[in-house]
Coordinates of N, CA and C in Angstrom, one line a residue:
Chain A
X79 N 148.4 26.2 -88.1 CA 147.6 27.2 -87.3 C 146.7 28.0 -88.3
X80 N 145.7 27.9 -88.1 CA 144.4 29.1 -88.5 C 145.2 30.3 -88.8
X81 N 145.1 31.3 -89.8 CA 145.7 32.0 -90.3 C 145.1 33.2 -90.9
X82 N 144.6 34.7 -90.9 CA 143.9 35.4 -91.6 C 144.7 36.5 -92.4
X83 N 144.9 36.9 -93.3 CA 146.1 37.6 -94.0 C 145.4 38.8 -94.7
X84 N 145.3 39.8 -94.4 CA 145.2 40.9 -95.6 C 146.3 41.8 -96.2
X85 N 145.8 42.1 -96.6 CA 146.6 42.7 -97.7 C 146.0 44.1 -99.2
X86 N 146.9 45.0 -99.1 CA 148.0 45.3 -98.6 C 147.6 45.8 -97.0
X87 N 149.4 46.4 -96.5 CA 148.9 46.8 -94.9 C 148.5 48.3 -94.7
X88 N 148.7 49.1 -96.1 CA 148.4 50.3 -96.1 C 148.1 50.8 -97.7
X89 N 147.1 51.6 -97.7 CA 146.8 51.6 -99.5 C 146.4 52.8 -99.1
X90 N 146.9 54.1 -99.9 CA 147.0 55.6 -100.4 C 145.9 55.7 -101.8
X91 N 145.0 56.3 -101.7 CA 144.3 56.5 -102.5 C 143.4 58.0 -103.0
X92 N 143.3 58.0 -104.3 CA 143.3 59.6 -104.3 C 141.6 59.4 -104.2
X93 N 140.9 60.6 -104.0 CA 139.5 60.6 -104.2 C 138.6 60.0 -105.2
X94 N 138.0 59.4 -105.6 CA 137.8 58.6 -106.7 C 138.5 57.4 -107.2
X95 N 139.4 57.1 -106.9 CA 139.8 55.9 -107.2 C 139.8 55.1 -106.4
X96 N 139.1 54.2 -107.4 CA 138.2 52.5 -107.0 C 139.6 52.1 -106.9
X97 N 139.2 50.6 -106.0 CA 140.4 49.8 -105.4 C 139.9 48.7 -104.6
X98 N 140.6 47.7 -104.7 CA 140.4 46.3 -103.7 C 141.6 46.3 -102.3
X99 N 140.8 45.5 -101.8 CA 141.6 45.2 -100.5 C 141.4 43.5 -100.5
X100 N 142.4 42.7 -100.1 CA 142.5 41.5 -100.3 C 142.4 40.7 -98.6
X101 N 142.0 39.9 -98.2 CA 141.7 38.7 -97.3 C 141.8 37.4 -98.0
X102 N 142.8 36.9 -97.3 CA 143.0 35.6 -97.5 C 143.2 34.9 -96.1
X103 N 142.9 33.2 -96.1 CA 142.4 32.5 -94.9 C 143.0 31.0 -95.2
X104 N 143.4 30.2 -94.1 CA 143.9 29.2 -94.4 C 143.5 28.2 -93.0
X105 N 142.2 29.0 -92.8 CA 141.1 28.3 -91.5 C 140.6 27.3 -92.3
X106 N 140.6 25.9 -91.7 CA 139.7 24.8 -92.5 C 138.5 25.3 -91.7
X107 N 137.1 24.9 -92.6 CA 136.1 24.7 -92.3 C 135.1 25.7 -92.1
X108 N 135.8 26.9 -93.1 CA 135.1 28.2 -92.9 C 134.2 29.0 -92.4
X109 N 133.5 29.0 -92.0 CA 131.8 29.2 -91.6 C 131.2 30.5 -91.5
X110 N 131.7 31.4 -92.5 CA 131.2 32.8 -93.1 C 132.9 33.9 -92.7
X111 N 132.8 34.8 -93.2 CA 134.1 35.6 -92.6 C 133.5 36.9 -92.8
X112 N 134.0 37.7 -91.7 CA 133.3 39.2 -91.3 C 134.1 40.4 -91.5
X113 N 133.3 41.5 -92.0 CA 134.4 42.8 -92.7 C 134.1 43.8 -91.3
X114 N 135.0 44.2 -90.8 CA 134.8 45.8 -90.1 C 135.6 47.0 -90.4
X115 N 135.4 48.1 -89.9 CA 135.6 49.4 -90.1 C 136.4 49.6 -89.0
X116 N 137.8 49.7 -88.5 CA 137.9 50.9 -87.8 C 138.3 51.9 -87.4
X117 N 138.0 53.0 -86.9 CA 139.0 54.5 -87.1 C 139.5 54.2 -86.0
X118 N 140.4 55.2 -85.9 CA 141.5 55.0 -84.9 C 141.4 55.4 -83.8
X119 N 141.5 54.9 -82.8 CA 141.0 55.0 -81.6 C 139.9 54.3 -80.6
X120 N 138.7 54.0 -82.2 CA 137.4 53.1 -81.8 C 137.8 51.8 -82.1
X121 N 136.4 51.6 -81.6 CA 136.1 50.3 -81.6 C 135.4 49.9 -82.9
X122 N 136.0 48.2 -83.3 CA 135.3 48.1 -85.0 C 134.1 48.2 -84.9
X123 N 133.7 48.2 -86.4 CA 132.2 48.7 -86.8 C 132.2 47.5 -87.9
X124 N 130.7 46.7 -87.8 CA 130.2 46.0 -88.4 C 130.4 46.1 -90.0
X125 N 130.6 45.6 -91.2 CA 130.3 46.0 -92.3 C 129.1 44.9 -92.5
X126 N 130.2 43.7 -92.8 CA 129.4 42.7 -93.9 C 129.9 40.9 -93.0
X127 N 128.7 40.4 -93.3 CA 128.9 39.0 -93.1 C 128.6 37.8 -94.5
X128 N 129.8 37.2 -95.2 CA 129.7 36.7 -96.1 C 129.7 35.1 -95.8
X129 N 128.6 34.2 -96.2 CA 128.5 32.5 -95.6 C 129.3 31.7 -96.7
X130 N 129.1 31.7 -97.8 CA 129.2 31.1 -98.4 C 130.3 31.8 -100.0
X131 N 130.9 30.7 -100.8 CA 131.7 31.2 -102.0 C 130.8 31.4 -102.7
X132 N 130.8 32.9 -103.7 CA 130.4 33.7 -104.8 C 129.2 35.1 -104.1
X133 N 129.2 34.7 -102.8 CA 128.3 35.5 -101.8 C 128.8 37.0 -102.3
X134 N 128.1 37.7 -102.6 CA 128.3 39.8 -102.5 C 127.2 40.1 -101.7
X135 N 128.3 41.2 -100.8 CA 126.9 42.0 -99.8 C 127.7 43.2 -100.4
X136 N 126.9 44.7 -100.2 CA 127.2 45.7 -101.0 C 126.4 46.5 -99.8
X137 N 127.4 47.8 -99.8 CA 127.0 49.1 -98.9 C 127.8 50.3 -99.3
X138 N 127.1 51.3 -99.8 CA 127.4 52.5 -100.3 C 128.5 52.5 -101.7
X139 N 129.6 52.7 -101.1 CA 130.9 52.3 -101.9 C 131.3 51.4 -101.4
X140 N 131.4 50.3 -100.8 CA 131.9 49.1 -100.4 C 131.0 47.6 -101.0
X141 N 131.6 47.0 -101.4 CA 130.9 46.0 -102.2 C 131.9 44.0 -101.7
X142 N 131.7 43.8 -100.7 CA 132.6 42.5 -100.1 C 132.2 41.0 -101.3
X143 N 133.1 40.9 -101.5 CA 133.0 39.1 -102.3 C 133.5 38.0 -101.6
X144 N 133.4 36.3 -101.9 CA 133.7 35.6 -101.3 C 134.2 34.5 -102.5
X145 N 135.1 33.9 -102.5 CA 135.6 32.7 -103.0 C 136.2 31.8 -101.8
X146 N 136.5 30.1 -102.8 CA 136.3 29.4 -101.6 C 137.8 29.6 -100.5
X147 N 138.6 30.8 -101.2 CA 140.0 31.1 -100.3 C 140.5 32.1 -100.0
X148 N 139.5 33.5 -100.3 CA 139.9 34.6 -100.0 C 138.3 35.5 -99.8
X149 N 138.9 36.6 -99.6 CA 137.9 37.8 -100.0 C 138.3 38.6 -100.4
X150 N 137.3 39.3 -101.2 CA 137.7 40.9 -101.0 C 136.4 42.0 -100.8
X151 N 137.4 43.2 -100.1 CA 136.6 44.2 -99.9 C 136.7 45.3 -101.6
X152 N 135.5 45.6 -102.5 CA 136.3 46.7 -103.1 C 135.3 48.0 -102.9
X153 N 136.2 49.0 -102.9 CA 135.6 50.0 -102.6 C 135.8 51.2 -103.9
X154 N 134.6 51.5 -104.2 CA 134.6 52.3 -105.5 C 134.0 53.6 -105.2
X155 N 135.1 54.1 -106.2 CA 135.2 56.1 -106.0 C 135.1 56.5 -104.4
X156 N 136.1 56.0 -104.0 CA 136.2 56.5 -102.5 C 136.3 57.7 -101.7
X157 N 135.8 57.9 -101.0 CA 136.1 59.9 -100.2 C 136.3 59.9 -99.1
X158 N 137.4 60.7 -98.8 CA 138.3 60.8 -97.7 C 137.5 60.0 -96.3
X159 N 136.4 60.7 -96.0 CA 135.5 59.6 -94.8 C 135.4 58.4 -95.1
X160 N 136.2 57.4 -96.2 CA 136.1 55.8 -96.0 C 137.9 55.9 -95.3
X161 N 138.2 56.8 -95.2 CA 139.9 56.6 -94.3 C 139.3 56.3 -93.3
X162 N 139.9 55.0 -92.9 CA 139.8 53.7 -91.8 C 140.7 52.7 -92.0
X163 N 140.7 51.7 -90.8 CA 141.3 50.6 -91.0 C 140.3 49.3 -91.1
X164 N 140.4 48.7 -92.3 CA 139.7 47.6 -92.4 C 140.0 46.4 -91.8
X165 N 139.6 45.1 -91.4 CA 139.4 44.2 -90.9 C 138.7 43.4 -91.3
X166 N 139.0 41.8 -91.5 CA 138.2 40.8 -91.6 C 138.4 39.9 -90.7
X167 N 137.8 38.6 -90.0 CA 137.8 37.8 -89.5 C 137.2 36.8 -89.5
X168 N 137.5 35.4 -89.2 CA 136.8 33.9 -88.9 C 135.9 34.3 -88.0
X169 N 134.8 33.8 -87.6 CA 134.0 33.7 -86.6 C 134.5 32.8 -85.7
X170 N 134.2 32.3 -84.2 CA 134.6 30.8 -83.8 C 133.3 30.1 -84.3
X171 N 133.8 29.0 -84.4 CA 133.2 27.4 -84.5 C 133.8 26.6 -84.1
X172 N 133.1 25.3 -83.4 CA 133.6 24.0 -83.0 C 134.9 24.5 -82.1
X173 N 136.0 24.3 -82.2 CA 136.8 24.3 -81.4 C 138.3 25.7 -81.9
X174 N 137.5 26.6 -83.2 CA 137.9 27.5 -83.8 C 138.1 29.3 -82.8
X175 N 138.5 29.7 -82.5 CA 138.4 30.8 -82.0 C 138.5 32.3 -82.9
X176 N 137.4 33.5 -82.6 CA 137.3 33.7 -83.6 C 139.2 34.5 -83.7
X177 N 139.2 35.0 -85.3 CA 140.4 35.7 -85.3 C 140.9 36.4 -86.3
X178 N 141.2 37.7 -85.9 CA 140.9 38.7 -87.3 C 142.4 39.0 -87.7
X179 N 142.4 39.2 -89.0 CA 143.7 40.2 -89.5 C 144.0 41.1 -89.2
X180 N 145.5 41.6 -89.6 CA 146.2 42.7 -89.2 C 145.3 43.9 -89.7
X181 N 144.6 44.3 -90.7 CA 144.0 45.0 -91.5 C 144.6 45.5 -92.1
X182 N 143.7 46.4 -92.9 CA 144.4 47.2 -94.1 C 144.4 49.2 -93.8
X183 N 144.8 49.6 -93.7 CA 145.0 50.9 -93.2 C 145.1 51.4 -94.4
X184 N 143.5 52.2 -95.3 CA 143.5 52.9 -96.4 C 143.4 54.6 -95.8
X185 N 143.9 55.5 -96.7 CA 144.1 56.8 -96.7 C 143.6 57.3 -97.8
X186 N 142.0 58.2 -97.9 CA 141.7 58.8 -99.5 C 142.3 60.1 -99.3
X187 N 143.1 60.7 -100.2 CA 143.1 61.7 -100.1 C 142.3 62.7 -101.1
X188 N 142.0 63.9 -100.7 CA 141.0 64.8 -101.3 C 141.3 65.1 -102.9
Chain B
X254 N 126.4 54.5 -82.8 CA 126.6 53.8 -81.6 C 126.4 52.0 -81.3
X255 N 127.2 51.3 -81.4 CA 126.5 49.9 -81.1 C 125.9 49.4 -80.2
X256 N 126.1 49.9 -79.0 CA 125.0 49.7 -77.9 C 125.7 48.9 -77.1
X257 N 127.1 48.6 -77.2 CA 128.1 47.7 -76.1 C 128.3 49.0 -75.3
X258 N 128.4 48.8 -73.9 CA 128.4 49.5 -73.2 C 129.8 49.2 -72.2
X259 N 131.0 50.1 -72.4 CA 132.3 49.8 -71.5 C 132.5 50.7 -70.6
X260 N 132.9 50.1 -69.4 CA 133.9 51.5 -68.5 C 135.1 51.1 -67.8
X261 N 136.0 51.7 -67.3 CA 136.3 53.2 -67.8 C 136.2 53.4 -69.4
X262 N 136.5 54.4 -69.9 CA 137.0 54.5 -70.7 C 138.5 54.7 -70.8
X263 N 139.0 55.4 -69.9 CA 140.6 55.4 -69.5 C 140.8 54.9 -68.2
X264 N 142.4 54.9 -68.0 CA 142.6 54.0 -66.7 C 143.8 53.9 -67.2
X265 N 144.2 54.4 -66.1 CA 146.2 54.7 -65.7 C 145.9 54.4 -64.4
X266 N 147.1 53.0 -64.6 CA 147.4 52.6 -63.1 C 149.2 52.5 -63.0
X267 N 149.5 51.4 -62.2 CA 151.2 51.2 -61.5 C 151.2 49.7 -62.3
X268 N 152.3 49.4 -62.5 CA 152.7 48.1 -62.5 C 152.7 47.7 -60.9
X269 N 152.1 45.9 -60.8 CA 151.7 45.2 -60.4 C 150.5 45.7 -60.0
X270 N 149.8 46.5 -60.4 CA 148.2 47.0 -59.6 C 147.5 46.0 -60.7
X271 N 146.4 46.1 -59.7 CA 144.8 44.7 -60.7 C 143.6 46.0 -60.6
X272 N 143.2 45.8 -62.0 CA 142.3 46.6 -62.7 C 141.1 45.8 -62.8
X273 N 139.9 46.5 -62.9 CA 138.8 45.5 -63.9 C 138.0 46.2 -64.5
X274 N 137.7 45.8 -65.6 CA 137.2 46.2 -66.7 C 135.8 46.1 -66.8
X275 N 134.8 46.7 -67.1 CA 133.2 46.1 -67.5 C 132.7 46.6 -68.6
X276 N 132.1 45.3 -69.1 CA 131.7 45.9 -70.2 C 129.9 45.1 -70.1
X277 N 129.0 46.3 -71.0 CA 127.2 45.2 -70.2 C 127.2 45.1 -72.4
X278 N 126.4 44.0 -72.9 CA 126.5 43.7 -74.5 C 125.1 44.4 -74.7
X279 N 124.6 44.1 -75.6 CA 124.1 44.7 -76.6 C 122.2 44.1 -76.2
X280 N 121.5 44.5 -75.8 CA 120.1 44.1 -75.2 C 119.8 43.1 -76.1
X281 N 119.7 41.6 -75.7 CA 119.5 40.7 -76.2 C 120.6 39.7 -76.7
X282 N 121.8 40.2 -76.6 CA 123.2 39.2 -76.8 C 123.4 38.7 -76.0
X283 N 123.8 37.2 -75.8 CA 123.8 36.7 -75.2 C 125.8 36.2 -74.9
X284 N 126.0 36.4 -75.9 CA 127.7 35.8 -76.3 C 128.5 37.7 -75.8
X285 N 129.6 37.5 -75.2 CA 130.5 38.6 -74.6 C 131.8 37.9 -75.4
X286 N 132.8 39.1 -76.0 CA 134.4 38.6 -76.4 C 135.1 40.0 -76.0
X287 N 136.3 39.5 -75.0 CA 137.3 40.6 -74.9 C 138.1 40.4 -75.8
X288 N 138.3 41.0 -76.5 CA 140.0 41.4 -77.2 C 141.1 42.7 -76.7
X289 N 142.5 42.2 -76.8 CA 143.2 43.2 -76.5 C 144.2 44.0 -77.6
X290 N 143.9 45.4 -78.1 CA 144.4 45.5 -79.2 C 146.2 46.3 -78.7
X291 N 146.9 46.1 -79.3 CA 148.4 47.1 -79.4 C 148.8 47.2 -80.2
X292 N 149.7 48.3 -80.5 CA 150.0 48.6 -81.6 C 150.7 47.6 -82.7
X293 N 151.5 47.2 -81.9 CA 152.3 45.9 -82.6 C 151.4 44.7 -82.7
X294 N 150.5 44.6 -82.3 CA 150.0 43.0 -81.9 C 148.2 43.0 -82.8
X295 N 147.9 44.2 -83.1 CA 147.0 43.7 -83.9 C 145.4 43.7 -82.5
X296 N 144.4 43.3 -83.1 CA 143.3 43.0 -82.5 C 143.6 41.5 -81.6
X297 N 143.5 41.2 -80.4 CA 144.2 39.8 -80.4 C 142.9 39.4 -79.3
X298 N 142.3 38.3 -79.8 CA 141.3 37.8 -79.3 C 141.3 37.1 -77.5
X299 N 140.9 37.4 -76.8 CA 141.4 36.8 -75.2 C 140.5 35.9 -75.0
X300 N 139.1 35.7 -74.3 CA 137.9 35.2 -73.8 C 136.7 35.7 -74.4
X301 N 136.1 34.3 -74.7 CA 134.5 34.6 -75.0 C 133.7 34.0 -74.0
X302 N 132.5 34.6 -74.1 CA 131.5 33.7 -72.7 C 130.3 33.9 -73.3
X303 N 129.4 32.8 -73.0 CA 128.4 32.2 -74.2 C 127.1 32.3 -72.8
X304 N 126.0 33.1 -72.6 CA 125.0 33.0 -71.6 C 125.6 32.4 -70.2
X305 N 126.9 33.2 -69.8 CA 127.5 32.7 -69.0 C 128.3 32.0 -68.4
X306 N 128.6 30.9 -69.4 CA 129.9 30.0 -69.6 C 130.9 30.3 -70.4
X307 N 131.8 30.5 -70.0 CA 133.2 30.3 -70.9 C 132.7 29.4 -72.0
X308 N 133.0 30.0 -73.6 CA 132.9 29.4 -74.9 C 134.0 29.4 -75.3
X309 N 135.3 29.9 -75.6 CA 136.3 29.8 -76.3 C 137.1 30.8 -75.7
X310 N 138.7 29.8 -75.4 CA 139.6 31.1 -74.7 C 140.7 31.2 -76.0
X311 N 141.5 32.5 -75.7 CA 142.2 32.8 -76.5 C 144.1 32.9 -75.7
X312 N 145.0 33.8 -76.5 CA 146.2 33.7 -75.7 C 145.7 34.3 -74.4
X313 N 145.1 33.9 -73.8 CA 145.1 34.8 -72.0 C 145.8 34.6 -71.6
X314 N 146.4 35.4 -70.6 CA 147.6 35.1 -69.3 C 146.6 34.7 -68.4
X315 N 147.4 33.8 -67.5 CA 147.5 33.6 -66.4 C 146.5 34.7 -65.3
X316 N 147.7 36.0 -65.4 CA 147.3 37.2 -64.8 C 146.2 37.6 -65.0
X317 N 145.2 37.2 -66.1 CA 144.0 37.9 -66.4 C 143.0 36.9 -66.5
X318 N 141.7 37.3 -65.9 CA 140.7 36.8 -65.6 C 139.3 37.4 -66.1
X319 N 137.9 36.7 -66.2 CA 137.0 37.0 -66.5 C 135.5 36.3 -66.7
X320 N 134.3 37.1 -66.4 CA 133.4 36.1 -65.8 C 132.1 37.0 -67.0
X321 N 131.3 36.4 -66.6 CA 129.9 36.8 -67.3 C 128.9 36.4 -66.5
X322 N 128.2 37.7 -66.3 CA 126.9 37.4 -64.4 C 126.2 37.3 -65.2
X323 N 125.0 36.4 -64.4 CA 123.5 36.4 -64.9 C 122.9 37.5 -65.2
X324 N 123.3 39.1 -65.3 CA 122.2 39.5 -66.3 C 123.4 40.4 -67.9
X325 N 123.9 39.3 -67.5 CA 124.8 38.8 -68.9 C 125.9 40.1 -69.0
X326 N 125.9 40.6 -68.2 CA 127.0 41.7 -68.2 C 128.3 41.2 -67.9
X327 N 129.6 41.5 -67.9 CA 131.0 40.9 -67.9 C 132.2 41.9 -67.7
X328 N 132.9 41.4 -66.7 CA 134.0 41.7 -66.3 C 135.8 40.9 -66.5
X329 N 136.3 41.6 -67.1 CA 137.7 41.1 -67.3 C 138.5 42.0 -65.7
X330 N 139.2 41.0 -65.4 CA 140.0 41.7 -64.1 C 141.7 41.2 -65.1
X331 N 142.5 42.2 -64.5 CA 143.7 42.2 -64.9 C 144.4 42.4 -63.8
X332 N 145.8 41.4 -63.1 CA 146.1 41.7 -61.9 C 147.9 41.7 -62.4
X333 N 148.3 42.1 -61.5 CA 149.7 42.0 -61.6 C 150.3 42.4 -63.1
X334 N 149.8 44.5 -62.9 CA 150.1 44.7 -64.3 C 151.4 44.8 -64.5
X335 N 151.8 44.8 -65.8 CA 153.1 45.1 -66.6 C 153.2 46.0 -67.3
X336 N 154.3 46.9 -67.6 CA 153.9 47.6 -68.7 C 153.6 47.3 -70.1
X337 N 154.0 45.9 -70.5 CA 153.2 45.9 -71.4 C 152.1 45.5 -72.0
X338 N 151.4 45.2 -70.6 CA 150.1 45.6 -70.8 C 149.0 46.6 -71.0
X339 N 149.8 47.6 -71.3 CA 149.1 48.8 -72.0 C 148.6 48.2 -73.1
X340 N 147.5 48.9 -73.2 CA 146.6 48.3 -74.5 C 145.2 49.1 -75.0
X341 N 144.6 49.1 -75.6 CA 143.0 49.2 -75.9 C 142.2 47.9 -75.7
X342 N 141.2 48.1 -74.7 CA 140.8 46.8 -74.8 C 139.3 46.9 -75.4
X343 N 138.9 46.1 -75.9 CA 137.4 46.3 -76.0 C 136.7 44.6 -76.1
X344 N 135.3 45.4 -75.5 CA 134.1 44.3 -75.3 C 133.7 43.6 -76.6
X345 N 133.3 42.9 -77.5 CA 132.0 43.0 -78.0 C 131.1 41.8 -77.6
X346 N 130.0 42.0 -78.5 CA 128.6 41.1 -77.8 C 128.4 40.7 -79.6
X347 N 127.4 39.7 -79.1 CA 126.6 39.1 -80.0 C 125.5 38.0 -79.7
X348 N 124.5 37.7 -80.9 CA 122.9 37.2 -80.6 C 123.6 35.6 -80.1
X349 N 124.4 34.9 -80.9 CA 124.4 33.8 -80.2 C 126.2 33.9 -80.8
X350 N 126.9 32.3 -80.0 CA 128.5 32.5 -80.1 C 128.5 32.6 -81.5
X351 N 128.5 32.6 -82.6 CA 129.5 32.5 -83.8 C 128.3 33.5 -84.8
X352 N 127.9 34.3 -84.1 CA 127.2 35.5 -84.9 C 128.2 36.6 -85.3
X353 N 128.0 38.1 -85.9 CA 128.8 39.1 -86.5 C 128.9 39.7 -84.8
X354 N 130.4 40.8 -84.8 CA 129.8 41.3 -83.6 C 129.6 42.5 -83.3
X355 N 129.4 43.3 -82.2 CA 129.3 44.4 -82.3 C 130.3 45.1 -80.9
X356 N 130.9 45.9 -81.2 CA 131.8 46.6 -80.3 C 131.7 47.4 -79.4
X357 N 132.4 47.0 -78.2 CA 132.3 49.0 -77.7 C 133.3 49.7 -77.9
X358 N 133.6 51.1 -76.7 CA 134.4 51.8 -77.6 C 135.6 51.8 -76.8
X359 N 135.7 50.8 -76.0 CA 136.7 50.6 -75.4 C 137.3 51.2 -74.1
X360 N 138.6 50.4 -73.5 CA 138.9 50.7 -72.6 C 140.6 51.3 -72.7
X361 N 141.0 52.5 -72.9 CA 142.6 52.6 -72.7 C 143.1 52.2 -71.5
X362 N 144.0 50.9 -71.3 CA 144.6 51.1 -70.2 C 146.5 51.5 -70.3
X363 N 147.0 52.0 -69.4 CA 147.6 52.9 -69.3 C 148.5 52.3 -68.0
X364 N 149.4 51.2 -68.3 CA 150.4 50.7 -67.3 C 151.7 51.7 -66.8
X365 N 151.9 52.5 -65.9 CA 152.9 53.2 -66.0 C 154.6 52.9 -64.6

């Protein structure tokens, strides 16, 4: 079974300290994988769509990578307004449906 | 704002009552996906509908149903609620099926 894994499920972070968030996937036949934002309550928010391995898309403090078996999100010198829950996902394809991770539930504190 | 458009926004009903949901996508999307989120369960993908045809289904029940009208707007019906079908549910849309997507802000429903 198609599989999306992040990791960790919860990361405490002080104001300014840079840090990664990990996505890993064990979908054959990949066909880009997608970052969102979401606070609690809403609905996700778009980050980043990565196609291909060694791909970086970059926004503010957020900077997403791609290799041919993981991702990552990292987020550098963070401030309390990037507290959210992150999210990645498969897109569907062919007979794929799309399907996201548990996410990662970061906390900056001030 | 992404421009998916849901209602209710809340909605407290009975067990075994049937709800429906609407959600209209994003001007010019043509692809609609319900997911149902809970606490324990994560984002969990249900139905996609692609300019009107079912594109890819997910764990749906039985109990739940859903269509996409010709001016691309879409409805999830939920019948024979349970409690634990309390959930957050939300729409999103996109330009064609396997594009990024965009969200709305959801629907609390509230099985009691």
């Amino acid at each position: 079974e198609d599989q999306v894994t992040q990791s960790p499920e919860a990361l405490r972070l002080q104001e300014g300290e840079s840090s990664s968030l990990n996505c890993s996937y064990t979908v054959s036949g990949l066909r880009g994988l997608f970052w969102y934002r979401q606070d609690p309550g809403k609905g996700p928010e778009f980050l980043f769509t990565l196609y291909s391995a060694g791909e970086e898309k970059e926004k503010e403090r957020l900077k997403a990578t791609l290799t041919k078996k993981e991702s990552f999100l990292h987020i550098t010198a963070p401030k309390p307004e990037d507290s959210a829950t992150y999210l990645c996902a498969r897109p569907p394809g062919g007979s794929y449906i799309p399907t996201f991770g548990r996410g990662t539930s970061l906390i900056v504190h001030p | 704002d992404s421009g998916v458009t849901q209602t209710p926004k809340h909605l407290i009903t009975a067990t075994g009552q049937r709800v429906t949901l609407r959600c209209s996508p994003r001007s010019g999307d043509l692809s609609v996906y319900w997911y149902q989120q809970s606490l324990d369960q994560g984002l969990q993908f249900l139905i996609q509908y692609y300019n009107g045809e079912e594109r890819a289904k997910g764990n749906i029940l039985e109990r739940f149903s859903a269509q996409q009208f010709p001016d691309l707007h879409s409805e999830l019906n939920l019948s024979s609620l349970e409690l634990g079908d309390s959930a957050l549910y939300f729409c999103a849309s996109s330009v064609a099926w396997a594009d990024e997507q965009y969200f709305g802000p959801g629907t609390r429903l509230t099985v009691t």
